[in-house]
């Protein structure tokens, strides 16, 4: 007998007490928890996102669409970035005002190559106000998961208000489970040493989020 | 209930030593109290906590009651997404499968993201025996691994170590495993974390094989979920060419939507954050992004035996948040090592004896490693009634009875030489069958709490030197719960 059959057999014997007419999934699970916590205007939702991102030590900027290129140029200059990683589908206009060298995200570029890059600029799939989370889904303007992981500085552009939802349930319903997802809430952090929070162990130590719109 | 420990084997011996260790106790006390207070705030922020908790409980219960169906569905969806599914009935089989898969790649080292399941089966040691080196990459796990130590907490495995000890371990051991610690390393947490970053980065960048566990697996879509803080999880899940995930069969949820419950309750219950810094989800493999080969090893190792116990099976709902450890007065004093298992604290006290059986002295004693105060149940985000299972397991140890072992029904003999347990058992049953008496006892203790000193004078001083006398609450929990209708005043009462 294969282990598969053995385990499934054990499970079935273990569940002999469960009646045939045990409620199905839909009836078994109560969904009376909230779809979002509190009611907020669109502007308030965006403000909450900014607040919660900052609370988890992301650096938050807000600007209008026509200011984005200059804000990005300034942030990269402040960082003294010599090279910036760019996902293949990133809007070219975003980087129109910076002359920092672009490094394209290519499948062939190994981890060591990514490690030499200073910064990465991406868009996002959705942002969650209540938790201060941005979610990347590997879309063309976000690139492969590793490009937002290896470099030490990540700038993420969130289009407001269209990409902002209030809550985790609202975010999940917008996302495609078939794509690899990365939920990011603040920069990488650890509290493993006497529970002192230290930013940046392996992921980027600096996360900047630009809310555009 | 203070007589519970009298005459207890194994656990008390281990606990006794731990209680004598002042550093350990101070570290633990500070840590558990800090997380506990933060967690209460994080939970208070969401007004529908009681409903989320109930939903989590029901999702998990429903899944467990139809686990065969969901396992088959999961296998299909993972396979359809390009993953390869393996089934492991026990630890040996799981270790054999993983070692075999690593060997197939021709590699002799793997990077690991912290995983309770692989600790449970002793994977690192098994790989070592096959000539494969496994590097733990979670900072706390690294501390434990370099210190040739064992983890003592689910979430903060090196909670028993302070910064001085960690500096010591890094300075001494890092060079054995790779990049040495920087010269003149101090004990500030930022510098220590930086040393770990440098030490591990060289391993991540060359790693060809990653090993992980998972917090959740979605049957409907074949999606796996890893919740973490440091980014070492993301490194292990996305940089290597081959990813091997070893996951207990109880980690299934039926649908994608179910994650909306657990992604709200897990971070708040564990690290007391609105959301942990990183959550990764992946479904099979994705072209050009992440590992080219993905293996999922589904682990039984005593879980089906646990499932066969109608009272005890609720332990399989556990999402390993560790909230129950941080509120447990016994854990706080005894430390995680005393539980003799990778699952310490209240959840360990009910899970380990079920996964492993109560044959050994330590496993037979674990159901007694509790004062039955009920705090663990109150904080549990999936409402596992830990005291109920403890009492049930005590009864089993003392009286024997039918259980399932490795899938076979056997009748357990009453444990020999457990006279004290039998007495403790009687005491517990007495109190539980007389809620009035229990309440009166608690009320009395509350009313006299001003008279309870923090340390004892005179000859009692030595005794209290190893015991931080807990302050008693002004009002017993039951009374508070009833008075405030579950702490909200207007919400429905949580079960
Ligand atoms: S038993 Fe409950 S509180 Fe304890 S670790 Fe598991 S889920 Fe968390």
XYZ file of C-alpha atoms and ligand atoms in Angstrom:
716
model
C 0.000 0.000 0.000
C 1.332 3.460 -0.824
C 1.676 6.051 1.895
C -0.961 8.076 0.158
C -3.482 5.254 0.536
C -2.302 4.554 4.064
C -2.768 8.165 5.195
C -6.111 8.621 3.459
C -7.298 5.337 4.984
C -6.237 6.464 8.445
C -8.026 9.776 7.971
C -11.227 8.019 6.937
C -11.121 5.624 9.879
C -10.370 8.494 12.240
C -13.458 10.311 11.036
C -15.884 7.407 11.442
C -17.804 9.484 14.008
C -18.589 12.265 11.516
C -22.175 11.833 10.279
C -22.916 11.469 6.572
C -25.062 14.586 6.618
C -22.408 16.758 8.292
C -22.976 20.360 7.112
C -21.216 21.292 3.888
C -18.624 24.054 3.681
C -21.090 26.871 3.040
C -23.214 25.995 6.063
C -20.369 25.103 8.372
C -18.616 28.472 8.314
C -20.146 31.607 9.799
C -19.145 34.748 7.919
C -20.553 37.323 10.278
C -17.249 39.087 10.748
C -16.793 42.468 9.096
C -15.800 43.150 5.491
C -14.068 46.277 6.757
C -13.619 47.943 10.100
C -15.450 51.234 10.424
C -16.657 53.416 7.585
C -14.342 55.906 5.957
C -14.433 58.196 2.981
C -12.029 57.426 0.146
C -9.736 60.200 1.314
C -9.795 58.851 4.866
C -8.936 55.365 3.623
C -5.887 56.698 1.802
C -4.907 58.689 4.891
C -5.193 55.550 7.015
C -2.972 53.663 4.579
C -0.357 56.401 4.843
C -0.580 56.396 8.620
C -0.296 52.629 8.994
C 2.551 52.375 6.502
C 4.447 55.015 8.451
C 3.631 53.303 11.728
C 5.526 50.278 10.442
C 8.413 52.515 9.429
C 7.896 52.732 5.725
C 8.724 56.218 4.411
C 5.570 57.621 2.833
C 5.333 60.324 0.149
C 2.262 61.761 -1.564
C 2.184 63.538 -4.880
C 0.093 64.286 -7.946
C 0.512 62.215 -11.092
C 2.535 64.897 -12.917
C 4.959 65.190 -9.997
C 5.830 61.505 -9.819
C 8.862 61.616 -12.126
C 10.478 64.412 -10.149
C 9.740 62.773 -6.797
C 11.290 59.522 -8.009
C 14.333 61.357 -9.350
C 14.753 63.116 -6.010
C 14.436 59.947 -3.932
C 16.984 58.089 -6.037
C 19.357 61.068 -5.852
C 18.973 61.326 -2.078
C 19.852 57.691 -1.845
C 22.877 58.263 -4.111
C 21.738 55.245 -6.097
C 24.109 54.368 -8.932
C 21.841 51.748 -10.471
C 18.115 51.140 -10.295
C 16.300 47.902 -11.108
C 13.305 48.285 -13.357
C 10.600 45.699 -14.036
C 9.867 45.212 -17.746
C 6.422 46.823 -17.732
C 7.162 49.873 -15.587
C 5.787 53.107 -17.051
C 8.828 54.740 -18.695
C 7.568 58.214 -17.869
C 8.071 57.505 -14.170
C 11.835 57.524 -14.558
C 11.965 60.281 -17.180
C 13.675 62.751 -14.859
C 16.464 60.609 -13.481
C 19.675 59.584 -15.195
C 20.499 56.803 -12.748
C 21.554 53.728 -14.724
C 18.670 51.296 -15.327
C 19.124 47.604 -14.753
C 16.435 45.580 -16.489
C 14.906 42.655 -14.613
C 15.940 39.703 -16.723
C 15.284 36.081 -15.887
C 18.971 35.352 -16.557
C 20.272 37.864 -14.053
C 21.352 35.920 -11.019
C 20.986 36.829 -7.386
C 24.544 38.176 -7.219
C 23.780 40.662 -9.965
C 20.696 41.862 -8.120
C 22.779 42.210 -4.968
C 24.915 44.878 -6.666
C 21.916 47.076 -7.457
C 21.113 49.902 -5.045
C 17.409 50.468 -5.532
C 14.346 49.042 -7.193
C 11.214 50.852 -8.344
C 7.921 48.981 -8.785
C 4.201 49.490 -8.950
C 1.862 47.321 -6.858
C -1.323 45.284 -7.293
C -3.288 46.525 -4.302
C -2.709 48.261 -0.961
C -4.550 47.553 2.301
C -5.270 50.596 4.456
C -6.188 48.913 7.741
C -2.957 46.966 7.927
C -0.576 49.261 6.033
C 0.224 46.592 3.470
C 1.202 46.708 -0.188
C 0.711 43.579 -2.268
C 2.775 42.707 -5.343
C 1.537 40.071 -7.770
C 4.449 39.768 -10.156
C 2.678 41.773 -12.857
C 4.813 43.421 -15.603
C 5.161 46.665 -13.632
C 6.229 44.767 -10.487
C 8.597 42.129 -11.808
C 9.813 38.905 -10.312
C 9.649 38.431 -6.559
C 13.390 38.544 -6.106
C 13.883 42.077 -7.421
C 12.052 43.618 -4.489
C 13.913 41.368 -2.064
C 17.631 41.491 -2.755
C 18.290 45.249 -3.216
C 18.432 47.253 0.009
C 16.040 50.023 -1.086
C 12.544 49.541 -2.532
C 10.384 52.360 -3.848
C 6.805 51.276 -4.469
C 4.281 53.423 -6.292
C 0.623 53.075 -5.282
C -2.063 54.712 -7.418
C -4.640 56.287 -5.156
C -7.415 55.806 -4.683
C -7.963 53.028 -7.271
C -5.435 50.588 -5.855
C -6.359 51.099 -2.211
C -8.811 48.891 -0.313
C -9.721 49.081 3.351
C -9.249 45.560 4.542
C -7.701 42.138 4.090
C -10.974 40.545 2.858
C -11.301 43.229 0.188
C -7.707 42.715 -0.900
C -8.033 38.950 -1.270
C -11.010 39.246 -3.513
C -9.015 41.464 -5.900
C -6.045 39.135 -6.098
C -5.416 36.147 -8.338
C -4.175 33.159 -6.322
C -2.599 31.751 -9.464
C 0.077 34.454 -9.349
C 2.858 34.486 -6.783
C 1.995 37.184 -4.252
C 4.137 39.131 -1.830
C 2.425 41.092 0.925
C 4.716 43.744 2.361
C 4.021 45.642 5.573
C 6.902 47.951 6.312
C 10.518 47.019 5.765
C 11.880 43.644 6.782
C 12.161 43.437 10.568
C 13.105 41.137 13.388
C 12.308 41.103 17.069
C 14.304 38.002 17.809
C 16.849 39.634 20.093
C 15.190 40.463 23.394
C 12.150 41.576 21.391
C 13.897 44.781 20.282
C 12.597 45.577 16.839
C 15.418 45.895 14.292
C 14.691 46.865 10.702
C 16.086 44.971 7.793
C 17.488 41.569 8.280
C 17.271 40.099 4.810
C 14.808 42.111 2.824
C 15.248 45.792 1.899
C 16.075 47.883 4.934
C 14.334 50.893 3.479
C 10.846 50.844 2.005
C 9.531 54.057 0.461
C 5.945 54.217 -0.712
C 4.723 56.954 -3.028
C 0.964 57.474 -3.028
C 0.171 59.031 -6.401
C -3.055 60.721 -7.331
C -4.817 23.855 41.867
C -1.248 24.325 42.978
C -0.994 20.658 43.868
C -1.135 19.656 40.234
C 2.597 19.241 39.917
C 3.135 16.978 42.874
C 4.741 13.705 41.916
C 4.791 14.491 38.241
C 7.601 12.789 36.303
C 9.803 14.098 33.484
C 8.337 17.545 32.985
C 8.807 18.594 36.594
C 12.415 17.439 36.595
C 13.138 19.512 33.535
C 11.104 22.406 34.828
C 12.907 22.298 38.131
C 16.243 22.902 36.467
C 14.827 25.679 34.346
C 13.364 27.439 37.340
C 16.829 27.451 38.908
C 18.208 29.373 35.932
C 17.786 33.047 36.807
C 18.816 34.441 33.404
C 16.408 32.191 31.610
C 13.547 33.141 33.854
C 14.246 36.864 33.621
C 14.463 36.698 29.802
C 11.279 34.713 29.561
C 9.325 36.826 31.943
C 10.271 40.019 30.160
C 9.513 38.537 26.749
C 6.200 36.897 27.471
C 4.868 39.905 29.346
C 5.886 42.269 26.574
C 4.226 40.253 23.809
C 1.185 39.611 25.936
C 0.466 43.294 26.489
C 1.066 44.192 22.848
C -1.142 41.382 21.656
C -4.044 42.542 23.770
C -3.832 45.953 22.066
C -3.610 44.483 18.579
C -6.672 42.346 19.233
C -8.627 45.217 20.749
C -8.162 47.140 17.497
C -10.546 44.878 15.604
C -14.110 44.991 16.820
C -15.077 41.648 15.262
C -12.405 39.559 16.974
C -14.975 37.185 18.473
C -16.526 36.554 15.059
C -13.151 36.079 13.386
C -12.173 33.618 16.075
C -15.386 31.666 15.646
C -14.997 31.641 11.855
C -11.415 30.402 12.158
C -12.506 27.666 14.483
C -15.306 26.560 12.183
C -13.221 26.630 9.022
C -10.596 24.453 10.660
C -13.125 22.090 12.209
C -14.964 21.629 8.973
C -11.704 20.962 7.126
C -10.611 18.396 9.693
C -13.964 16.623 9.549
C -13.577 16.188 5.780
C -9.824 16.015 5.628
C -9.694 13.112 3.178
C -11.651 15.073 0.601
C -9.582 18.221 1.028
C -6.293 16.331 0.892
C -7.235 14.816 -2.436
C -8.412 18.191 -3.733
C -5.181 19.840 -2.600
C -3.112 17.177 -4.306
C -4.978 17.738 -7.544
C -4.658 21.496 -7.507
C -0.964 21.506 -6.546
C -0.262 19.004 -9.313
C -2.261 21.026 -11.826
C -0.180 24.094 -10.906
C 3.060 22.266 -11.658
C 3.993 20.995 -8.185
C 4.850 17.421 -7.216
C 3.087 15.951 -4.185
C 4.586 13.315 -1.868
C 2.947 11.624 1.109
C 4.858 10.779 4.278
C 3.270 8.596 6.945
C 5.938 9.308 9.550
C 9.116 11.242 10.282
C 11.452 8.642 8.780
C 9.561 8.556 5.536
C 9.439 12.353 5.286
C 13.181 12.603 5.954
C 13.915 9.910 3.377
C 11.836 11.722 0.777
C 13.485 15.088 1.399
C 17.027 13.663 1.475
C 16.297 11.830 -1.767
C 14.989 14.966 -3.451
C 18.017 16.991 -2.376
C 20.380 14.288 -3.649
C 18.615 14.264 -7.003
C 19.609 17.891 -7.450
C 23.254 16.978 -6.844
C 23.529 19.581 -4.068
C 24.876 19.058 -0.584
C 23.467 22.096 1.186
C 20.028 23.613 1.625
C 18.721 26.860 3.075
C 15.753 26.566 5.395
C 13.057 28.905 6.544
C 11.918 28.134 10.067
C 9.453 25.279 10.067
C 7.965 23.487 13.045
C 7.177 20.436 10.928
C 10.791 19.906 9.903
C 11.896 20.390 13.501
C 9.322 17.858 14.594
C 10.724 15.211 12.272
C 14.380 16.086 12.985
C 15.069 16.853 9.340
C 18.348 18.715 9.879
C 19.891 15.760 11.696
C 18.584 13.308 9.102
C 20.067 15.401 6.293
C 23.346 15.703 8.174
C 23.526 11.901 8.323
C 23.206 11.880 4.533
C 25.984 14.421 4.122
C 23.672 17.358 3.480
C 24.094 20.571 5.468
C 20.920 22.469 6.318
C 21.276 26.163 7.178
C 18.588 27.697 9.342
C 18.013 31.258 8.167
C 15.530 32.710 10.633
C 17.610 34.882 12.962
C 16.421 33.122 16.100
C 16.845 29.694 14.508
C 20.343 30.694 13.468
C 21.102 31.591 17.083
C 19.746 28.228 18.182
C 21.619 26.328 15.479
C 24.941 28.085 16.064
C 24.518 27.651 19.819
C 23.952 23.890 19.354
C 20.823 24.503 21.316
C 17.130 23.728 20.987
C 14.334 26.196 20.274
C 12.247 27.173 23.299
C 9.383 29.162 21.821
C 7.270 28.701 18.691
C 7.737 32.190 17.412
C 10.846 33.468 19.136
C 12.895 30.260 19.329
C 15.845 31.982 21.040
C 13.689 33.768 23.591
C 15.776 32.191 26.346
C 18.951 33.938 25.151
C 19.893 37.526 25.909
C 21.979 39.804 23.722
C 25.220 39.051 25.548
C 24.821 35.343 24.997
C 23.935 35.905 21.347
C 27.041 38.021 20.757
C 29.103 35.286 22.363
C 27.586 32.595 20.119
C 28.030 34.624 16.925
C 31.633 35.541 17.685
C 32.501 31.961 18.524
C 30.543 29.917 15.989
C 29.865 31.872 12.805
C 33.232 31.070 11.246
C 32.492 27.343 11.588
C 29.477 27.729 9.311
C 30.550 30.406 6.835
C 31.301 34.095 6.986
C 32.684 34.901 10.454
C 31.230 37.561 12.704
C 32.746 41.026 12.166
C 35.671 42.053 14.379
C 34.643 43.888 17.516
C 31.005 42.822 17.300
C 29.034 44.437 20.123
C 25.808 43.194 21.655
C 23.417 45.803 20.254
C 20.533 44.089 18.478
C 21.087 46.148 15.307
C 24.712 45.033 15.037
C 23.841 41.441 15.760
C 21.120 41.464 13.113
C 23.580 42.990 10.663
C 26.111 40.255 11.343
C 23.388 37.696 10.626
C 22.463 39.513 7.412
C 26.003 39.307 6.087
C 26.551 35.757 7.282
C 23.383 34.461 5.672
C 23.398 36.502 2.494
C 26.279 34.559 1.010
C 24.300 31.372 1.638
C 21.094 32.690 0.080
C 22.829 33.914 -3.030
C 24.410 30.561 -3.812
C 21.563 28.328 -2.598
C 20.136 25.882 -5.118
C 17.684 24.121 -2.809
C 15.270 25.679 -0.303
C 13.266 23.879 2.370
C 10.199 25.395 3.990
C 7.053 24.634 5.892
C 3.811 26.513 5.315
C 1.271 28.264 7.484
C -1.622 27.398 5.201
C -2.391 25.362 2.095
C -5.487 26.193 0.056
C -7.216 23.067 -1.261
C -9.216 24.885 -3.917
C -6.251 26.580 -5.595
C -3.184 24.613 -4.451
C -1.709 27.780 -2.944
C 0.820 27.656 -0.096
C 1.271 30.528 2.330
C 4.276 31.497 4.447
C 3.947 34.296 6.977
C 7.202 35.862 8.248
C 9.053 39.031 9.203
C 12.660 38.978 8.178
C 12.644 38.146 4.492
C 14.591 34.937 4.986
C 11.383 33.151 4.011
C 11.184 35.091 0.757
C 14.853 34.313 0.103
C 14.323 30.566 0.593
C 11.087 30.515 -1.391
C 12.267 32.467 -4.417
C 16.039 32.278 -4.946
C 16.689 28.497 -5.131
C 15.943 26.395 -8.193
C 14.239 23.689 -6.168
C 11.813 24.265 -3.316
C 10.743 21.478 -0.974
C 7.919 22.255 1.458
C 7.164 19.865 4.292
C 3.715 20.526 5.696
C 1.454 18.785 8.195
C -1.797 17.552 6.674
C -3.791 19.671 9.142
C -2.647 22.940 7.562
C -5.305 22.874 4.853
C -8.030 25.458 4.438
C -10.700 24.857 1.805
C -10.787 28.143 -0.107
C -8.768 31.210 -1.011
C -11.327 33.323 0.795
C -10.609 31.527 4.085
C -7.277 33.312 4.228
C -9.161 36.517 5.016
C -9.804 35.131 8.492
C -6.350 33.811 9.287
C -4.392 36.696 7.768
C -6.246 38.854 10.263
C -5.985 36.652 13.345
C -2.508 35.142 12.984
C -0.348 38.304 12.930
C -2.273 39.969 15.727
C -2.126 36.856 17.898
C 1.498 36.047 17.279
C 3.642 39.158 16.928
C 0.886 41.579 17.919
C 1.146 43.359 14.583
C -1.657 44.439 12.273
C 0.207 42.485 9.648
C 3.568 40.779 9.676
C 6.190 42.384 7.396
C 6.092 39.666 4.715
C 3.561 37.121 3.541
C 4.336 34.990 0.497
C 1.864 32.884 -1.425
C 2.726 30.609 -4.316
C 0.777 28.181 -6.417
C 2.932 25.510 -8.012
C 5.665 27.087 -10.105
C 5.706 30.276 -12.158
C 7.744 30.591 -15.351
C 10.772 32.788 -14.883
C 9.914 33.694 -11.288
C 11.085 31.571 -8.382
C 11.960 27.869 -8.215
C 11.601 25.758 -11.341
C 10.733 22.671 -9.309
C 8.358 22.557 -6.372
C 7.819 19.536 -4.133
C 5.176 19.339 -1.431
C 5.633 16.658 1.220
C 2.384 16.031 3.104
C 3.199 14.858 6.608
C 1.084 12.640 8.843
C 3.435 11.667 11.713
C 0.732 11.169 14.327
C -1.770 13.660 12.994
C -4.277 11.028 11.924
C -3.990 9.447 15.385
C -4.789 12.833 16.866
C -7.674 13.182 14.445
C -9.111 9.900 15.696
C -9.614 11.355 19.166
C -12.905 13.212 19.186
C -11.912 15.474 22.077
C -8.232 15.826 21.269
C -8.551 16.481 17.535
C -9.253 20.167 18.129
C -5.518 20.555 18.777
C -5.104 20.214 14.996
C -6.817 23.571 14.556
C -3.675 25.236 15.926
C -2.185 27.912 13.670
C 1.006 28.126 15.789
C 0.583 31.733 16.821
C 2.143 31.086 20.261
C -0.276 33.335 22.121
C -1.001 30.506 24.552
C 2.692 30.271 25.494
C 2.906 33.929 26.341
C 0.025 33.849 28.794
C 0.894 30.545 30.434
C 2.191 30.883 34.012
C 3.757 27.427 33.788
C 5.592 28.162 30.525
C 6.802 31.454 31.913
C 8.565 29.723 34.776
C 9.592 26.435 33.234
C 10.715 27.648 29.808
C 10.174 25.889 26.512
C 12.838 23.216 26.854
C 11.119 21.569 29.792
C 8.362 20.358 27.470
C 10.807 18.058 25.704
C 9.304 18.727 22.297
C 9.361 21.303 19.507
C 5.882 22.337 20.592
C 6.245 23.936 24.019
C 3.708 25.589 26.277
C 0.024 24.768 26.507
C -0.311 23.688 22.889
C 2.732 21.451 23.293
C 1.212 19.914 26.383
C -1.745 18.688 24.344
C -0.195 18.216 20.914
C 2.995 16.299 21.698
C 1.353 13.515 23.740
C -1.155 13.066 20.935
C 1.343 13.081 18.092
C 3.752 10.797 19.923
C 1.458 8.876 22.245
C 1.747 8.870 26.012
C 4.179 5.964 26.146
C 7.221 7.873 27.347
C 7.579 9.447 30.747
C 7.787 12.967 29.376
C 4.733 12.544 27.161
C 2.722 11.039 29.988
C 3.654 13.981 32.187
C 2.899 16.754 29.702
C -0.845 16.863 30.323
C 0.083 17.804 33.888
C 2.269 20.709 32.826
C -0.548 23.133 33.433
C -2.441 24.779 36.217
C -5.659 24.650 34.152
C -6.087 28.387 34.643
C -7.734 28.696 31.238
C -5.754 31.706 29.990
C -4.550 29.717 26.966
C -8.079 29.066 25.812
C -9.054 32.711 26.192
C -6.292 33.936 23.868
C -6.402 31.141 21.298
C -7.465 32.622 17.932
C -9.070 29.335 16.890
C -10.649 28.711 20.297
C -8.920 25.438 21.147
C -10.187 24.411 24.556
C -6.755 23.456 25.836
C -7.889 22.814 29.445
C -10.560 20.429 28.195
C -8.014 18.447 26.202
C -5.558 18.474 29.111
C -8.123 16.967 31.430
C -9.096 14.444 28.776
C -5.465 13.399 28.282
C -4.850 13.177 32.012
C -7.768 10.828 32.210
C -6.312 8.752 29.426
C -2.907 8.540 31.099
C -4.425 7.555 34.405
C -7.268 5.288 33.363
C -6.066 4.028 30.008
C -8.605 3.327 27.288
C -8.928 3.043 23.513
C -6.627 5.181 21.365
C -5.323 5.072 17.817
C -1.598 4.500 17.295
C -0.110 4.630 13.821
C -3.564 4.157 12.456
C -4.403 1.101 14.571
C -6.883 0.985 17.412
C -5.204 -0.104 20.635
C -6.246 -0.112 24.250
C -3.936 1.839 26.510
C -3.244 0.399 29.956
C -3.530 2.725 32.921
C -0.103 4.225 33.596
C 1.761 2.545 36.416
C 3.160 4.538 39.295
C 1.030 7.522 38.586
C -0.652 7.600 41.974
C -0.040 11.292 42.265
C -1.530 11.919 38.862
C -4.561 9.975 39.844
C -4.907 12.232 42.839
C -4.352 15.321 40.716
C -6.884 14.015 38.285
C -9.443 13.621 41.012
C -8.781 17.161 42.150
C -9.178 18.504 38.656
C -12.387 16.613 38.070
C -13.721 17.734 41.373
C -13.187 21.392 40.518
C -14.468 21.047 37.002
C -17.630 19.311 38.018
C -18.285 22.024 40.581
C -18.002 25.342 38.775
C -19.370 27.075 41.846
C -16.463 25.904 43.951
C -13.979 26.932 41.278
C -15.497 30.379 41.066
C -15.591 30.832 44.808
C -11.924 29.879 45.019
C -10.995 32.395 42.363
C -13.070 35.124 43.950
C -11.458 34.540 47.298
C -8.007 34.786 45.760
C -8.985 37.986 43.979
C -10.375 39.614 47.030
C -7.270 38.976 49.039
C -4.889 39.952 46.290
C -3.563 42.997 48.066
C -2.234 40.651 50.671
C -0.255 38.633 48.149
C 3.343 39.878 48.263
C 5.588 39.945 45.190
C 8.365 38.233 47.094
C 8.208 36.429 50.355
C 10.009 37.521 53.499
C 12.138 35.355 55.799
C 12.748 31.738 54.887
C 10.291 32.054 51.995
C 12.703 34.409 50.277
C 14.691 31.631 48.688
C 11.507 30.121 47.400
C 10.262 33.319 45.847
C 13.682 34.050 44.387
C 12.856 31.490 41.751
C 9.234 32.453 41.443
C 7.804 35.727 40.315
C 4.579 35.760 42.225
C 1.918 36.763 39.761
C -0.425 39.583 40.638
C -3.949 38.272 40.842
C -6.518 40.020 38.738
C -9.030 42.249 40.513
C -11.851 40.143 39.225
C -11.922 36.545 38.062
C -12.058 36.253 34.309
C -15.423 34.505 34.306
C -16.983 37.348 36.237
C -15.425 39.973 34.041
C -16.593 38.143 30.930
C -20.128 37.920 32.178
C -20.237 41.485 33.415
C -18.891 42.978 30.191
C -20.526 40.508 27.849
C -17.220 39.317 26.460
C -15.343 42.532 26.973
C -17.298 44.518 24.447
C -20.484 45.417 26.145
C -22.476 44.894 22.966
C -20.853 42.148 20.887
C -22.200 38.640 20.996
C -20.345 36.460 23.457
C -17.548 34.361 22.082
C -17.673 30.722 22.872
S -3.142 26.589 20.531
Fe -4.137 28.464 19.887
S -3.031 30.063 21.024
Fe -1.744 28.235 21.121
S -0.338 28.410 19.383
Fe -2.099 27.222 18.668
S -3.481 28.718 17.762
Fe -2.038 29.866 19.013
